[in-house]
Amino acid sequence: MPPNTLYDRTLDLVKIDFAPTHRPPSSARVVLATAVSLVGSLVADAALVAIGEAVFPSTKGYVHFQFSDYSKLTIIGVIIACVAWPIVTRISSAPRWLFFRLAIVVTLVLLLPDVYILQQGQPLSAVVVLMCMHLAIALVTYNALVRLAPVRPQRAGRRASGSEANSVSPT
């Protein structure tokens, strides 16, 4: 039956169906993917800062290139993404499709502060490096989560039917 309300059509468009045919990733896998995301993102940030300072010597010592400055924001962003992944796997039958698009939208939104500080007179070369850092964090985190903490197949013997969610077990 096709969706008949705007709400239903919107959920259908973004592939939120609250009836996945898979199980979410295991907690251990999510913890592993989170650790890999954190370490990988911080290493990518540090590498991009080093490259940025080498390519653009005028950015040496730039305040936002200090580890204490970018690491806090990186850790917060990665943790939020790592909490979001298991949620997405529970609400969508196409979690990678949805999470990929969410990652793009969130990354674009997180570029807005960079655009703002550029308009406030920050050096273009430094802001470009900051933007590259956002992209690197998104790539590292998305790939770590979907590859190291993938959804699991439905348990054997379980049918994935829409009526299961609404049925009440006999007592």
Short mmCIF file of C-alpha atoms in Angstrom, two decimals:
data_model
loop_
_atom_site.label_atom_id
_atom_site.label_comp_id
_atom_site.label_asym_id
_atom_site.label_seq_id
_atom_site.Cartn_x
_atom_site.Cartn_y
_atom_site.Cartn_z
CA MET A 1 0.00 0.00 0.00
CA PRO A 2 1.53 3.34 -1.02
CA PRO A 3 2.06 5.98 1.67
CA ASN A 4 -0.89 8.32 1.83
CA THR A 5 0.19 11.19 4.10
CA LEU A 6 2.99 13.68 3.71
CA TYR A 7 4.60 12.22 6.84
CA ASP A 8 4.48 8.68 5.39
CA ARG A 9 5.80 9.84 2.01
CA THR A 10 8.65 11.73 3.70
CA LEU A 11 9.65 8.70 5.77
CA ASP A 12 9.46 6.55 2.65
CA LEU A 13 11.61 9.03 0.71
CA VAL A 14 14.37 8.98 3.35
CA LYS A 15 14.04 5.22 3.88
CA ILE A 16 12.94 5.35 7.50
CA ASP A 17 10.56 2.44 7.99
CA PHE A 18 11.10 1.30 11.60
CA ALA A 19 11.05 -2.29 10.29
CA PRO A 20 14.58 -3.32 9.42
CA THR A 21 15.11 -6.87 8.26
CA HIS A 22 18.49 -7.01 9.95
CA ARG A 23 19.87 -6.78 13.47
CA PRO A 24 21.88 -3.77 14.58
CA PRO A 25 25.65 -4.07 14.92
CA SER A 26 26.94 -5.65 18.10
CA SER A 27 27.98 -3.32 20.91
CA ALA A 28 31.54 -4.65 20.75
CA ARG A 29 31.73 -3.80 17.03
CA VAL A 30 30.37 -0.29 17.66
CA VAL A 31 32.96 0.26 20.41
CA LEU A 32 35.73 -0.96 18.07
CA ALA A 33 34.49 1.27 15.23
CA THR A 34 34.28 4.21 17.63
CA ALA A 35 37.88 3.71 18.78
CA VAL A 36 39.08 3.38 15.18
CA SER A 37 37.07 6.47 14.20
CA LEU A 38 38.51 8.53 17.03
CA VAL A 39 42.11 7.52 16.44
CA GLY A 40 41.81 7.67 12.65
CA SER A 41 40.15 11.08 12.70
CA LEU A 42 42.70 12.58 15.07
CA VAL A 43 45.58 11.15 13.01
CA ALA A 44 43.99 12.52 9.81
CA ASP A 45 43.55 15.92 11.46
CA ALA A 46 47.18 16.00 12.61
CA ALA A 47 48.39 14.93 9.17
CA LEU A 48 46.30 17.61 7.46
CA VAL A 49 47.61 20.27 9.86
CA ALA A 50 51.19 19.18 9.12
CA ILE A 51 50.52 19.20 5.37
CA GLY A 52 48.71 22.54 5.61
CA GLU A 53 51.58 24.14 7.51
CA ALA A 54 54.09 22.74 5.02
CA VAL A 55 52.15 23.89 1.97
CA PHE A 56 51.06 27.19 3.54
CA PRO A 57 53.91 28.27 5.87
CA SER A 58 51.95 31.35 6.92
CA THR A 59 49.53 29.05 8.79
CA LYS A 60 52.20 27.79 11.23
CA GLY A 61 50.90 28.39 14.73
CA TYR A 62 47.34 29.11 13.54
CA VAL A 63 45.12 28.90 16.62
CA HIS A 64 42.69 26.30 15.19
CA PHE A 65 45.62 24.05 14.26
CA GLN A 66 46.45 23.45 17.92
CA PHE A 67 45.74 19.84 18.91
CA SER A 68 43.85 21.00 21.99
CA ASP A 69 41.59 23.12 19.79
CA TYR A 70 40.62 20.67 17.06
CA SER A 71 40.75 17.46 19.11
CA LYS A 72 37.85 18.45 21.39
CA LEU A 73 35.56 19.18 18.46
CA THR A 74 36.69 16.09 16.58
CA ILE A 75 36.00 13.83 19.56
CA ILE A 76 32.54 15.34 20.12
CA GLY A 77 31.59 14.97 16.45
CA VAL A 78 32.87 11.42 16.14
CA ILE A 79 31.07 10.32 19.32
CA ILE A 80 27.80 11.79 18.04
CA ALA A 81 28.20 9.94 14.72
CA CYS A 82 29.05 6.71 16.52
CA VAL A 83 25.91 7.00 18.65
CA ALA A 84 23.84 7.80 15.55
CA TRP A 85 24.90 4.72 13.55
CA PRO A 86 23.22 2.09 15.78
CA ILE A 87 20.10 4.28 15.91
CA VAL A 88 19.98 4.50 12.12
CA THR A 89 20.34 0.71 11.87
CA ARG A 90 17.25 0.33 14.06
CA ILE A 91 15.00 2.69 12.12
CA SER A 92 15.87 1.89 8.52
CA SER A 93 15.95 -1.14 6.29
CA ALA A 94 18.60 0.72 4.26
CA PRO A 95 20.87 2.06 7.02
CA ARG A 96 23.99 2.60 4.90
CA TRP A 97 21.97 4.54 2.33
CA LEU A 98 20.46 6.76 5.04
CA PHE A 99 23.65 7.15 7.10
CA PHE A 100 25.67 8.14 4.02
CA ARG A 101 23.22 10.93 3.23
CA LEU A 102 23.08 12.03 6.85
CA ALA A 103 26.90 12.17 6.89
CA ILE A 104 26.86 14.42 3.82
CA VAL A 105 24.25 16.76 5.30
CA VAL A 106 25.98 16.95 8.68
CA THR A 107 29.37 17.56 7.04
CA LEU A 108 27.94 20.38 4.94
CA VAL A 109 26.38 21.94 8.04
CA LEU A 110 29.69 21.63 9.90
CA LEU A 111 31.41 23.55 7.11
CA LEU A 112 29.27 26.60 7.89
CA PRO A 113 31.43 27.73 10.85
CA ASP A 114 34.45 27.55 8.53
CA VAL A 115 32.67 29.78 6.04
CA TYR A 116 31.80 32.13 8.90
CA ILE A 117 35.38 32.45 10.16
CA LEU A 118 36.52 32.97 6.58
CA GLN A 119 34.09 35.89 6.30
CA GLN A 120 35.47 37.22 9.58
CA GLY A 121 38.89 37.57 7.97
CA GLN A 122 40.62 34.29 8.80
CA PRO A 123 43.23 33.21 6.21
CA LEU A 124 41.77 31.30 3.27
CA SER A 125 44.59 28.73 3.32
CA ALA A 126 43.95 27.89 6.98
CA VAL A 127 40.19 27.65 6.48
CA VAL A 128 40.68 25.33 3.50
CA VAL A 129 42.73 23.02 5.74
CA LEU A 130 39.96 23.12 8.38
CA MET A 131 37.42 22.19 5.70
CA CYS A 132 39.61 19.30 4.59
CA MET A 133 39.76 18.16 8.21
CA HIS A 134 35.95 18.03 8.33
CA LEU A 135 35.86 15.95 5.16
CA ALA A 136 38.55 13.59 6.44
CA ILE A 137 36.72 13.06 9.73
CA ALA A 138 33.51 12.26 7.85
CA LEU A 139 35.26 9.77 5.56
CA VAL A 140 37.11 8.03 8.37
CA THR A 141 34.09 7.83 10.66
CA TYR A 142 31.57 6.72 8.04
CA ASN A 143 33.84 3.99 6.73
CA ALA A 144 34.87 2.74 10.16
CA LEU A 145 31.26 2.48 11.28
CA VAL A 146 29.71 0.81 8.25
CA ARG A 147 32.64 -1.56 7.71
CA LEU A 148 33.68 -2.43 11.28
CA ALA A 149 30.18 -2.34 12.80
CA PRO A 150 27.95 -3.60 9.99
CA VAL A 151 24.36 -4.64 10.43
CA ARG A 152 23.92 -8.33 11.11
CA PRO A 153 21.55 -10.69 9.30
CA GLN A 154 18.22 -11.55 10.86
CA ARG A 155 18.45 -14.46 13.29
CA ALA A 156 17.65 -17.85 11.83
CA GLY A 157 14.10 -18.94 12.50
CA ARG A 158 12.81 -15.36 12.75
CA ARG A 159 10.50 -14.04 10.12
CA ALA A 160 10.59 -10.36 9.29
CA SER A 161 6.95 -9.49 9.09
CA GLY A 162 5.28 -6.22 9.80
CA SER A 163 2.77 -7.90 12.10
CA GLU A 164 5.47 -9.06 14.53
CA ALA A 165 5.96 -5.58 15.90
CA ASN A 166 2.26 -5.24 16.65
CA SER A 167 1.60 -8.69 18.04
CA VAL A 168 1.31 -9.40 21.73
CA SER A 169 2.84 -12.59 23.04
CA PRO A 170 0.51 -14.87 24.97
CA THR A 171 1.01 -14.99 28.73
#
